[in-house]
Short mmCIF file of N, CA and C in Angstrom, two decimals:
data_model
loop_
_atom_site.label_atom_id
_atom_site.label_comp_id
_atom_site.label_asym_id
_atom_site.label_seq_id
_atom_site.Cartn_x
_atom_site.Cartn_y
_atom_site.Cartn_z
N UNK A 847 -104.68 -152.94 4.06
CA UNK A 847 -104.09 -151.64 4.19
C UNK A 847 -102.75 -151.58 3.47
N UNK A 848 -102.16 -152.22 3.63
CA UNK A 848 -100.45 -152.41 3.00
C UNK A 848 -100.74 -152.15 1.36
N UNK A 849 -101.87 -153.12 1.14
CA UNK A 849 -102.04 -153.23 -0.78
C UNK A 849 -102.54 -151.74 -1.15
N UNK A 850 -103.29 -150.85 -0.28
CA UNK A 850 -103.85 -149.75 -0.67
C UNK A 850 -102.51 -148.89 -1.01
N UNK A 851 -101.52 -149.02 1.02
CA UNK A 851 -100.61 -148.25 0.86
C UNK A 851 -99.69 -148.02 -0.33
N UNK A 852 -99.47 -149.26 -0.65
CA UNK A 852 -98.58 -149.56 -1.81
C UNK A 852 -99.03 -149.03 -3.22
N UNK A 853 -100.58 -149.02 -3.62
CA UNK A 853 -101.08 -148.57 -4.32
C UNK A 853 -101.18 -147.11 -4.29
N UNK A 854 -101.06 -146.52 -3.45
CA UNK A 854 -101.28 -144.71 -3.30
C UNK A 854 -99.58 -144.54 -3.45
N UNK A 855 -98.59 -145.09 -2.76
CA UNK A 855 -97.31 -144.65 -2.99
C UNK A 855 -97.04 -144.82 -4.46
N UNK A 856 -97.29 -145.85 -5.29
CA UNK A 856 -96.57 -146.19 -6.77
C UNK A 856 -97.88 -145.08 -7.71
N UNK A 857 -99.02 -145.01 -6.76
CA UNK A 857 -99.60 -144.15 -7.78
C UNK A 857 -99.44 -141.99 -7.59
N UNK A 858 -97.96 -141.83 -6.68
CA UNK A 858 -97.90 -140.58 -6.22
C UNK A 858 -99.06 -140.12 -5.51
N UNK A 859 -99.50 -140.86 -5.16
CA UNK A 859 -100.67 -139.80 -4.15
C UNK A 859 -99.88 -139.43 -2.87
N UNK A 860 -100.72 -138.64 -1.75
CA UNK A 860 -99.99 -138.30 -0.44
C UNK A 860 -100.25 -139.07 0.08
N UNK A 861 -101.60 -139.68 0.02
CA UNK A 861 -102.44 -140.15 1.13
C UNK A 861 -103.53 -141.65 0.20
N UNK A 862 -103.75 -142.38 0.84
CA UNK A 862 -104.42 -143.35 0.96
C UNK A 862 -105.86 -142.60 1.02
N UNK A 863 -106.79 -143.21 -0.15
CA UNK A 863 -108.38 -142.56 -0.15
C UNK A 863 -109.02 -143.73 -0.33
N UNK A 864 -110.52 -143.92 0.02
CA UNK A 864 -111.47 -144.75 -0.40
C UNK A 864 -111.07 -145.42 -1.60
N UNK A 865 -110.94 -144.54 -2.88
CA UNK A 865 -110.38 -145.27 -4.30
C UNK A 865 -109.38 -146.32 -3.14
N UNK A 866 -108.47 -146.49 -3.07
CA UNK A 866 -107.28 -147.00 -2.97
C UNK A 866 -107.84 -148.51 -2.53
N UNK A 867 -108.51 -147.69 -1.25
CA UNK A 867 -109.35 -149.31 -0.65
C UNK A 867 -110.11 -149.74 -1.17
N UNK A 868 -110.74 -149.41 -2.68
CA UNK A 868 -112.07 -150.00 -3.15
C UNK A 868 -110.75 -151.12 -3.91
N UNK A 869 -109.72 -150.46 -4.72
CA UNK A 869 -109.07 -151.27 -5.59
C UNK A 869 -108.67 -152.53 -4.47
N UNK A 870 -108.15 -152.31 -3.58
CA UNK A 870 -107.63 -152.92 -2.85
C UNK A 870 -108.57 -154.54 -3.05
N UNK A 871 -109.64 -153.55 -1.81
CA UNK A 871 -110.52 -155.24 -1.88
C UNK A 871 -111.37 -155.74 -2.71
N UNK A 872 -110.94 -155.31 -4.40
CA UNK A 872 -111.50 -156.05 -5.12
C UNK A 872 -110.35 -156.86 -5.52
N UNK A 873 -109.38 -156.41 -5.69
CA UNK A 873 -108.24 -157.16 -6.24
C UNK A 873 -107.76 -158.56 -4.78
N UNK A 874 -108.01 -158.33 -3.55
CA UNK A 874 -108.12 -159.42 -2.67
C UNK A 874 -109.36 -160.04 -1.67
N UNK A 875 -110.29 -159.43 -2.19
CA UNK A 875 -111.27 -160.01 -1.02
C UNK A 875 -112.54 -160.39 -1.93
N UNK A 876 -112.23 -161.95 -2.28
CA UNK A 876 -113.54 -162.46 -2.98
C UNK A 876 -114.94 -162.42 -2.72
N UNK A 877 -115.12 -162.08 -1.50
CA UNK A 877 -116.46 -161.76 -1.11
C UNK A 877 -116.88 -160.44 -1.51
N UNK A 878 -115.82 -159.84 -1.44
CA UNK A 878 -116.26 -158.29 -1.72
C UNK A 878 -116.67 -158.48 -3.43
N UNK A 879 -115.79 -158.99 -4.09
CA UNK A 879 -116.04 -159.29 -5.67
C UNK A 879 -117.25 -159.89 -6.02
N UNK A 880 -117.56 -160.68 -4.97
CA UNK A 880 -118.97 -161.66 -5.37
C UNK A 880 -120.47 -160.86 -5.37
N UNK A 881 -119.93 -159.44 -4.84
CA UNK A 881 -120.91 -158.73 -4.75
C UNK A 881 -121.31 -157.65 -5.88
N UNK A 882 -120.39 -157.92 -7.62
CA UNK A 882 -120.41 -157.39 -8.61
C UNK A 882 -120.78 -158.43 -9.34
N UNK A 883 -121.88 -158.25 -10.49
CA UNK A 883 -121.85 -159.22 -11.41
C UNK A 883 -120.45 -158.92 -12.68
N UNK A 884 -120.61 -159.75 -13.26
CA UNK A 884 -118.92 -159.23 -14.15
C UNK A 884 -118.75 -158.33 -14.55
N UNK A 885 -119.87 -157.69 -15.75
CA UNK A 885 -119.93 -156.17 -15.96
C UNK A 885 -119.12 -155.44 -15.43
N UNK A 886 -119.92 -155.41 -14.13
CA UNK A 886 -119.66 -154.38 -13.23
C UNK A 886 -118.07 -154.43 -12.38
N UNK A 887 -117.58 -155.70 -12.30
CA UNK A 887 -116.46 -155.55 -11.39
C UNK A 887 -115.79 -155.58 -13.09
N UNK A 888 -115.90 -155.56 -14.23
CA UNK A 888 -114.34 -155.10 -15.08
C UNK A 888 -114.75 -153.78 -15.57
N UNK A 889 -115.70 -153.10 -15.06
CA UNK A 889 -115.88 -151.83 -15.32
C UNK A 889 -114.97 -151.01 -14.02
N UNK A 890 -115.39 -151.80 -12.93
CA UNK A 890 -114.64 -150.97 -11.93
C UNK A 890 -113.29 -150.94 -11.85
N UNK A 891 -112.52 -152.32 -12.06
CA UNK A 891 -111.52 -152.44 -12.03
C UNK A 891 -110.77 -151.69 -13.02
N UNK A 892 -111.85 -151.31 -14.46
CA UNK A 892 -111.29 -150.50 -15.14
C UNK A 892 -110.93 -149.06 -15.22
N UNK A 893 -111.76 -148.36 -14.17
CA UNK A 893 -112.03 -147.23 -13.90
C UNK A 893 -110.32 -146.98 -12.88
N UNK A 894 -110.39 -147.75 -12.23
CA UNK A 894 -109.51 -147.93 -11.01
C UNK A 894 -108.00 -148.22 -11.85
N UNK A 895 -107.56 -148.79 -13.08
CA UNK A 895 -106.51 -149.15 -13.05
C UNK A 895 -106.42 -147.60 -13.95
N UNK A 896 -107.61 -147.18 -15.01
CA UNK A 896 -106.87 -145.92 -15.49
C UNK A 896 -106.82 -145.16 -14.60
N UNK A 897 -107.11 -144.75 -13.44
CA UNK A 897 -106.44 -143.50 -12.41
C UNK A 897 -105.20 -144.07 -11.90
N UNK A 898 -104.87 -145.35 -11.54
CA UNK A 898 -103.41 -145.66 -11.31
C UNK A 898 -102.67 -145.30 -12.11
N UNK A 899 -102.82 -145.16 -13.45
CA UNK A 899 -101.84 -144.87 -15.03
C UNK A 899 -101.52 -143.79 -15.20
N UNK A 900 -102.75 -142.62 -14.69
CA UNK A 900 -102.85 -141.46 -14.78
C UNK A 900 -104.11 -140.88 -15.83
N UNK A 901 -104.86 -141.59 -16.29
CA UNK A 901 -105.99 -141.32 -16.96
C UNK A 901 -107.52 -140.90 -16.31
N UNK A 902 -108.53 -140.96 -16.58
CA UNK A 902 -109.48 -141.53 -16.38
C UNK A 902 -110.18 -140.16 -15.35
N UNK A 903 -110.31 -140.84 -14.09
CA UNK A 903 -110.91 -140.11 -12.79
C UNK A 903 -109.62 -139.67 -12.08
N UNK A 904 -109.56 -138.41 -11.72
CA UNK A 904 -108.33 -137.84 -10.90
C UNK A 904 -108.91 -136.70 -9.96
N UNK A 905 -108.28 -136.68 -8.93
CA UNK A 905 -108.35 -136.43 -7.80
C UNK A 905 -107.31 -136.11 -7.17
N UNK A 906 -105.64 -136.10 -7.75
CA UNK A 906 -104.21 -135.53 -7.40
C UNK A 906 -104.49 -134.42 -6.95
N UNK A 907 -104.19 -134.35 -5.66
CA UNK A 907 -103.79 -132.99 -4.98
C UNK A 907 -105.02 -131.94 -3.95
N UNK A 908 -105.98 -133.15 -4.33
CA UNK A 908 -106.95 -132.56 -3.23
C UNK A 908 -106.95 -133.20 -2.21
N UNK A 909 -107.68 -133.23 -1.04
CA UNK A 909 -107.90 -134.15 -0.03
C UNK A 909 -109.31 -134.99 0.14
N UNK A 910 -109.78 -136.18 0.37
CA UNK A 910 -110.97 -136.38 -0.11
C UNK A 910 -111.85 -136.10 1.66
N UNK A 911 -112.50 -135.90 1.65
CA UNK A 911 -112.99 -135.37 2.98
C UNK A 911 -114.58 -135.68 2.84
N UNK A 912 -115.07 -136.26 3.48
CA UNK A 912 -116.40 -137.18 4.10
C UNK A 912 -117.52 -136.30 4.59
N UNK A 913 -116.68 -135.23 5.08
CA UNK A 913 -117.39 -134.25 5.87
C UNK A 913 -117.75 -134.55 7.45
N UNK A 914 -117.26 -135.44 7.61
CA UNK A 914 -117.59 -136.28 9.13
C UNK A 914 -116.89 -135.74 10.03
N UNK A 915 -115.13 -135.44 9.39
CA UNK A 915 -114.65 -134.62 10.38
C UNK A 915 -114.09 -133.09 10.09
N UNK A 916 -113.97 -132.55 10.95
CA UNK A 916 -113.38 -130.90 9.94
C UNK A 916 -111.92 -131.08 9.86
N UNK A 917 -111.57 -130.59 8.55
CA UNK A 917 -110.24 -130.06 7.91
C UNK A 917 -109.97 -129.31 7.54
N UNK A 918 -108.53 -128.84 7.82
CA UNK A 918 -107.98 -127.40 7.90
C UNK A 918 -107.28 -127.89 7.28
N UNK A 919 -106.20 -128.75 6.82
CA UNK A 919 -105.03 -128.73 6.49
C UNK A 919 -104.88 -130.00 6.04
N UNK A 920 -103.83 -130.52 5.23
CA UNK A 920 -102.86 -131.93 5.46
C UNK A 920 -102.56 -132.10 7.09
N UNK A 921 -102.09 -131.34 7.72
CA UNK A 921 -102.04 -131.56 9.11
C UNK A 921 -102.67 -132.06 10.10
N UNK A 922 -104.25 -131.63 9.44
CA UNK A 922 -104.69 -131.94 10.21
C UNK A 922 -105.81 -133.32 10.23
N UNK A 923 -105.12 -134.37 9.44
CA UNK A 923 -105.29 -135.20 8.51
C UNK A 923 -105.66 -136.23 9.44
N UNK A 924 -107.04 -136.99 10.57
CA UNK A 924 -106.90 -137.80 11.37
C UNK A 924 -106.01 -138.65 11.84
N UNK A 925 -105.18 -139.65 10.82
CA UNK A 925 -104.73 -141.01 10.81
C UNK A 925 -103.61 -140.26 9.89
N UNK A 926 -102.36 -140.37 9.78
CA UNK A 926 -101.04 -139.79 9.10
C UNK A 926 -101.63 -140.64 7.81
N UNK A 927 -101.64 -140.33 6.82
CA UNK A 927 -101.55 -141.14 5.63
C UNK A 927 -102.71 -141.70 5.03
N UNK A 928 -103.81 -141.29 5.88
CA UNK A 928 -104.80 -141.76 4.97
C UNK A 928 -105.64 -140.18 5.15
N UNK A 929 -106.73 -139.94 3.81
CA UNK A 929 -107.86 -139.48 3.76
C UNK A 929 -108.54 -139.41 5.10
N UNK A 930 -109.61 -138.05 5.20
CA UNK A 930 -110.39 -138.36 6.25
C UNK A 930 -111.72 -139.20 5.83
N UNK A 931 -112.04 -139.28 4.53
CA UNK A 931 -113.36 -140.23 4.39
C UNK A 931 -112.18 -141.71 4.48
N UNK A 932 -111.50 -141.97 4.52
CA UNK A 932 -110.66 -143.20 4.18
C UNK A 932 -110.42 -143.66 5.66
N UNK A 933 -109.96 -142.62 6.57
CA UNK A 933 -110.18 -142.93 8.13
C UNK A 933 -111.46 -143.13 8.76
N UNK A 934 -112.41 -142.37 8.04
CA UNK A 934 -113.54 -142.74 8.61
C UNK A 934 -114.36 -143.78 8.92
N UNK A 935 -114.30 -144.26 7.08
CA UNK A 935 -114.57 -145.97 6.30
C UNK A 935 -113.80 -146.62 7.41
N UNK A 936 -112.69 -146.72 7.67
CA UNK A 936 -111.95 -147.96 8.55
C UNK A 936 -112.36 -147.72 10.19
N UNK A 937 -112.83 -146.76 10.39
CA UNK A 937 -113.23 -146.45 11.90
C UNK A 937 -114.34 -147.20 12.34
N UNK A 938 -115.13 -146.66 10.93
CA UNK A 938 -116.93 -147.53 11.12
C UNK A 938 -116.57 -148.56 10.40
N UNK A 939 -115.79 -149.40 9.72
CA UNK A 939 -115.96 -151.07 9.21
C UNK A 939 -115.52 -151.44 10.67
N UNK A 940 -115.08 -151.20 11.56
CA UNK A 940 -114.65 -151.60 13.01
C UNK A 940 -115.66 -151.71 13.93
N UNK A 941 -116.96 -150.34 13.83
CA UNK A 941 -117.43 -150.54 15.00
C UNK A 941 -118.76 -151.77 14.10
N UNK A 942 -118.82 -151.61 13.18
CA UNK A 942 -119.83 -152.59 11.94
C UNK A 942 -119.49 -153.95 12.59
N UNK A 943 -118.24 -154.16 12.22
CA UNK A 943 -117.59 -155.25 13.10
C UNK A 943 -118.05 -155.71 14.57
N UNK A 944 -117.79 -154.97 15.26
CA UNK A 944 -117.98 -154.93 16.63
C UNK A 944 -119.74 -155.48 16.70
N UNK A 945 -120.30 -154.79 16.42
CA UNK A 945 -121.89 -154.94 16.48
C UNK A 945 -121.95 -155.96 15.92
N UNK A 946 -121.62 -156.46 14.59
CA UNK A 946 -121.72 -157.84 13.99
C UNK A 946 -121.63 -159.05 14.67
N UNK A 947 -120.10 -159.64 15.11
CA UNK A 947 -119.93 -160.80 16.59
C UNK A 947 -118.61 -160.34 16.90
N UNK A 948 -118.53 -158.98 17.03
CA UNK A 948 -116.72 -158.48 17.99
C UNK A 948 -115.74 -159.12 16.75
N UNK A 949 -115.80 -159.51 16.15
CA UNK A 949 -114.63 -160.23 15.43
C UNK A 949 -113.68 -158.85 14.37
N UNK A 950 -112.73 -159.26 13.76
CA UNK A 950 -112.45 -158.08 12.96
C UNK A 950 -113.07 -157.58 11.72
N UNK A 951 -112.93 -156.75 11.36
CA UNK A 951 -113.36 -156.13 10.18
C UNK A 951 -113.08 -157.26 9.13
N UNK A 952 -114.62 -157.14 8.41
CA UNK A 952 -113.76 -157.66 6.93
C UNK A 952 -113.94 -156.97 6.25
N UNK A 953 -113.70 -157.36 5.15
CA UNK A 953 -114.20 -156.69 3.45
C UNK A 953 -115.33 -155.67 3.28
N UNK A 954 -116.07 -156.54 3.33
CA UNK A 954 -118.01 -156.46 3.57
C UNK A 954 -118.29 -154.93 4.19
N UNK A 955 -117.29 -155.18 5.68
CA UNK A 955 -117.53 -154.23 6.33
C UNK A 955 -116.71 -152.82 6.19
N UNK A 956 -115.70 -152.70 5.88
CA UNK A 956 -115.32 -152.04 5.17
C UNK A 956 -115.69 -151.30 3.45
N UNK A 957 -116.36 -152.09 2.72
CA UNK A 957 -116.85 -151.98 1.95
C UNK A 957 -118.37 -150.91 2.10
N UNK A 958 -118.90 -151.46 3.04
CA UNK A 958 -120.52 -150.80 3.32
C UNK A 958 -119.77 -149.53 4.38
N UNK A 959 -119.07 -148.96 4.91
CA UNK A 959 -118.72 -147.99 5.38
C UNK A 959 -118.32 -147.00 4.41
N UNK A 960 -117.65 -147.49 3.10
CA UNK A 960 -117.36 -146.50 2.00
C UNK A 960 -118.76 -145.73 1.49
N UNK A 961 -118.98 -147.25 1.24
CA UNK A 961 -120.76 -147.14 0.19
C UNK A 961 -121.73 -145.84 1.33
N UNK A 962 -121.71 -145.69 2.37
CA UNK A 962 -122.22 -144.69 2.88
C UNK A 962 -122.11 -143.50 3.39
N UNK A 963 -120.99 -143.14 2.34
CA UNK A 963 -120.31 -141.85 2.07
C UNK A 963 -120.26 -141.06 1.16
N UNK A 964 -121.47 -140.76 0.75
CA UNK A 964 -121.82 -140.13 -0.79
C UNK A 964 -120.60 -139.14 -1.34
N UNK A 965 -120.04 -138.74 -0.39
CA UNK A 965 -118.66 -137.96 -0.97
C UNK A 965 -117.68 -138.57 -0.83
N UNK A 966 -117.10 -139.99 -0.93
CA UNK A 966 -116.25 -140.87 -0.98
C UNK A 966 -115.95 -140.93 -2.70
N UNK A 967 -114.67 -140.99 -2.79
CA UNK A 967 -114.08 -141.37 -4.24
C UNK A 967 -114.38 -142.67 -4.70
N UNK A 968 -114.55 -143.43 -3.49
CA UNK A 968 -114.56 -144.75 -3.99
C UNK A 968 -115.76 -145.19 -4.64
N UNK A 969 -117.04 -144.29 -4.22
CA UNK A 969 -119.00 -143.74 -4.49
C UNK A 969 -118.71 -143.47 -5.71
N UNK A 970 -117.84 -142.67 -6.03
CA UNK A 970 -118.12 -141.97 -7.35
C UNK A 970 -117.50 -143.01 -8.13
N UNK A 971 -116.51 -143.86 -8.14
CA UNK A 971 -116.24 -144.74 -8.91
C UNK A 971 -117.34 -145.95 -9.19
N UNK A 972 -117.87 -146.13 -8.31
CA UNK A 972 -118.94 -147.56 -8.12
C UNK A 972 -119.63 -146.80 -9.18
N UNK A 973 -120.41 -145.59 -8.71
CA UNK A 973 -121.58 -145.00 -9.47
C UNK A 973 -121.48 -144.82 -11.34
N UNK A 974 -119.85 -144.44 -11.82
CA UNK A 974 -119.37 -144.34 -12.48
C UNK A 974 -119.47 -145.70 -13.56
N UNK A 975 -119.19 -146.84 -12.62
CA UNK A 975 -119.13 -148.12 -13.41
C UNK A 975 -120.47 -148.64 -13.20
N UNK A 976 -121.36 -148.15 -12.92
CA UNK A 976 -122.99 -148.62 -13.09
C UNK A 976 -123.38 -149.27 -11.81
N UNK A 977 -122.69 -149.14 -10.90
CA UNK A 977 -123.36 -149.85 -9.68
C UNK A 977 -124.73 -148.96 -8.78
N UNK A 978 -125.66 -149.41 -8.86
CA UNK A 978 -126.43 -149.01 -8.03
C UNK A 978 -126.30 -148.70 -6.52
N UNK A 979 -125.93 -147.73 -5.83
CA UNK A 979 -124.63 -147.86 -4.92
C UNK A 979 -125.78 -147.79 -3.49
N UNK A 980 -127.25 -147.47 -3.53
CA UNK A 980 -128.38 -147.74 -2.62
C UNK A 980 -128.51 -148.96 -2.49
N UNK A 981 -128.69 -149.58 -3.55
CA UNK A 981 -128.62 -151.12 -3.56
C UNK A 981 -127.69 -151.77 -2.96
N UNK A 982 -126.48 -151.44 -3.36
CA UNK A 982 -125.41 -152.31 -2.34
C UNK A 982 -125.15 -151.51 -1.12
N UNK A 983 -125.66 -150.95 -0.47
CA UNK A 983 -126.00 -150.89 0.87
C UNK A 983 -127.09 -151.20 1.50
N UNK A 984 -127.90 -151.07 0.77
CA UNK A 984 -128.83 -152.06 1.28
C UNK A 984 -128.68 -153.90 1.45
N UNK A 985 -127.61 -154.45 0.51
CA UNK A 985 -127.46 -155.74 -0.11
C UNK A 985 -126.51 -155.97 1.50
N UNK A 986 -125.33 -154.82 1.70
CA UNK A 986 -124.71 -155.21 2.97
C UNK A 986 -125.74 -155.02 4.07
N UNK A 987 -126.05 -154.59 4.11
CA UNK A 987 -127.02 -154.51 5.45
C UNK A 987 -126.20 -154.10 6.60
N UNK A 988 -126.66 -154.51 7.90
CA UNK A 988 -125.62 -153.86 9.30
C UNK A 988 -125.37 -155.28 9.54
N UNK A 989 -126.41 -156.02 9.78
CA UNK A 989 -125.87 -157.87 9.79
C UNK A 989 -125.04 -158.71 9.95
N UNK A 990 -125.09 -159.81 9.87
CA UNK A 990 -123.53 -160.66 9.20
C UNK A 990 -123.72 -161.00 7.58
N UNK A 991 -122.69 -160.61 6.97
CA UNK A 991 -122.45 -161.04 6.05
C UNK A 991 -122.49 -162.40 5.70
N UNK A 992 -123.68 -162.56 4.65
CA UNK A 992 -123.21 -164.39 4.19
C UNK A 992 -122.42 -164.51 3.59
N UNK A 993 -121.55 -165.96 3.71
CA UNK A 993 -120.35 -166.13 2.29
C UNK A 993 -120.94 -166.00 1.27
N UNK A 994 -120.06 -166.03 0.34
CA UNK A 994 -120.24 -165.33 -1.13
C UNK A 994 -120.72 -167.12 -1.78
N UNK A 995 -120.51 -168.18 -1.08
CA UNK A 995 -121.29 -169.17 -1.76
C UNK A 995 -122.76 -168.85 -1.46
N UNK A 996 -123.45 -168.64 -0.31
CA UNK A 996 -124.64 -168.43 -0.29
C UNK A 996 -125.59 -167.43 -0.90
N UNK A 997 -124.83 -166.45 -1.82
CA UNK A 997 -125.38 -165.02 -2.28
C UNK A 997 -126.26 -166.16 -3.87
N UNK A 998 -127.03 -165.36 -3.97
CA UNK A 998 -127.62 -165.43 -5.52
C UNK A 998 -126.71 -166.05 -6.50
N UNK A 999 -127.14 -166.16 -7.63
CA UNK A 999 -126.59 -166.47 -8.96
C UNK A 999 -125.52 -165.23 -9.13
N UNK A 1000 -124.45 -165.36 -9.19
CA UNK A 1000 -123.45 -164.28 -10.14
C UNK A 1000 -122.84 -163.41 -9.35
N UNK A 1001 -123.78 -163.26 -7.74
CA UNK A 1001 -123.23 -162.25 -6.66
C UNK A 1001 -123.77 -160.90 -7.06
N UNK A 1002 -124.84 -160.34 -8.23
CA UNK A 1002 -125.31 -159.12 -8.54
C UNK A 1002 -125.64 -158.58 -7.69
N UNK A 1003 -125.03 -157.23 -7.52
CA UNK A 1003 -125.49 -156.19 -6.74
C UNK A 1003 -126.89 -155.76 -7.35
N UNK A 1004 -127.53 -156.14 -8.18
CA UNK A 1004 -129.00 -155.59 -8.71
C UNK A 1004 -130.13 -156.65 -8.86
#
């Protein structure tokens, strides 16, 4: 959360969105990475650093909204500072968690809470950089996550 925050403040946004957390846990959570073959994670990462610059995919000044909960306003914004698809993603990587063995959220799970938000920014970026984004929800499953040593050759999401 801090790396997202930090990333939405230096990139002027209001609020913390899915984008923020996709950059996030690719840039720290190797499991989450192991789940791109290379292609695909320097396509994403590329997509992701031109909207930090100001290029690319933009989304300044709207609110990104999931549809999960209703919005009226910035005000009425679930969680101060984040998106409502961005509150949502972290609500369900929790209860994902919970069902998994109670332990905390990881990556994984956070990750497959985005991926099942077809109106998530962070969807349209995956989709953008060629990820098959059915596939990697299907690849997370509801489950436990295996380490990223036990995944396939390369970690391909395809």
């Amino acid at each position: 959360m801090a790396a997202a925050r930090r990333r939405a403040l230096r990139d002027g946004d209001r609020q913390i969105d899915t984008a923020h957390l996709l950059h996030s846990l690719l840039e720290h959570d190797p499991q989450v990475c192991a789940l791109f073959d290379g292609p695909q994670l320097a396509r994403l990462l590329g997509y992701l650093v031109q909207r930090s610059i100001g290029y690319g995919l933009r989304w300044r000044g709207g609110v990104e909204d999931s549809g999960a909960l209703p919005v009226v306003g910035m005000e009425a914004l679930p969680v101060e500072g984040l998106s409502p698809s961005a509150a949502v993603a972290l609500e369900r990587a929790g209860v994902r968690a919970v069902r998994r063995d109670g332990g905390p959220a990881r990556g994984a799970d956070l990750l497959a809470a985005i991926a099942d938000d077809p109106r998530a920014r962070a969807v349209e970026v995956l989709t953008r950089a060629g990820v098959d984004v059915p596939v990697l929800r299907t690849r997370l499953g509801d489950g436990p996550q295996e380490p990223a040593g036990e995944r396939g050759a390369h970690g391909s999401s395809r």
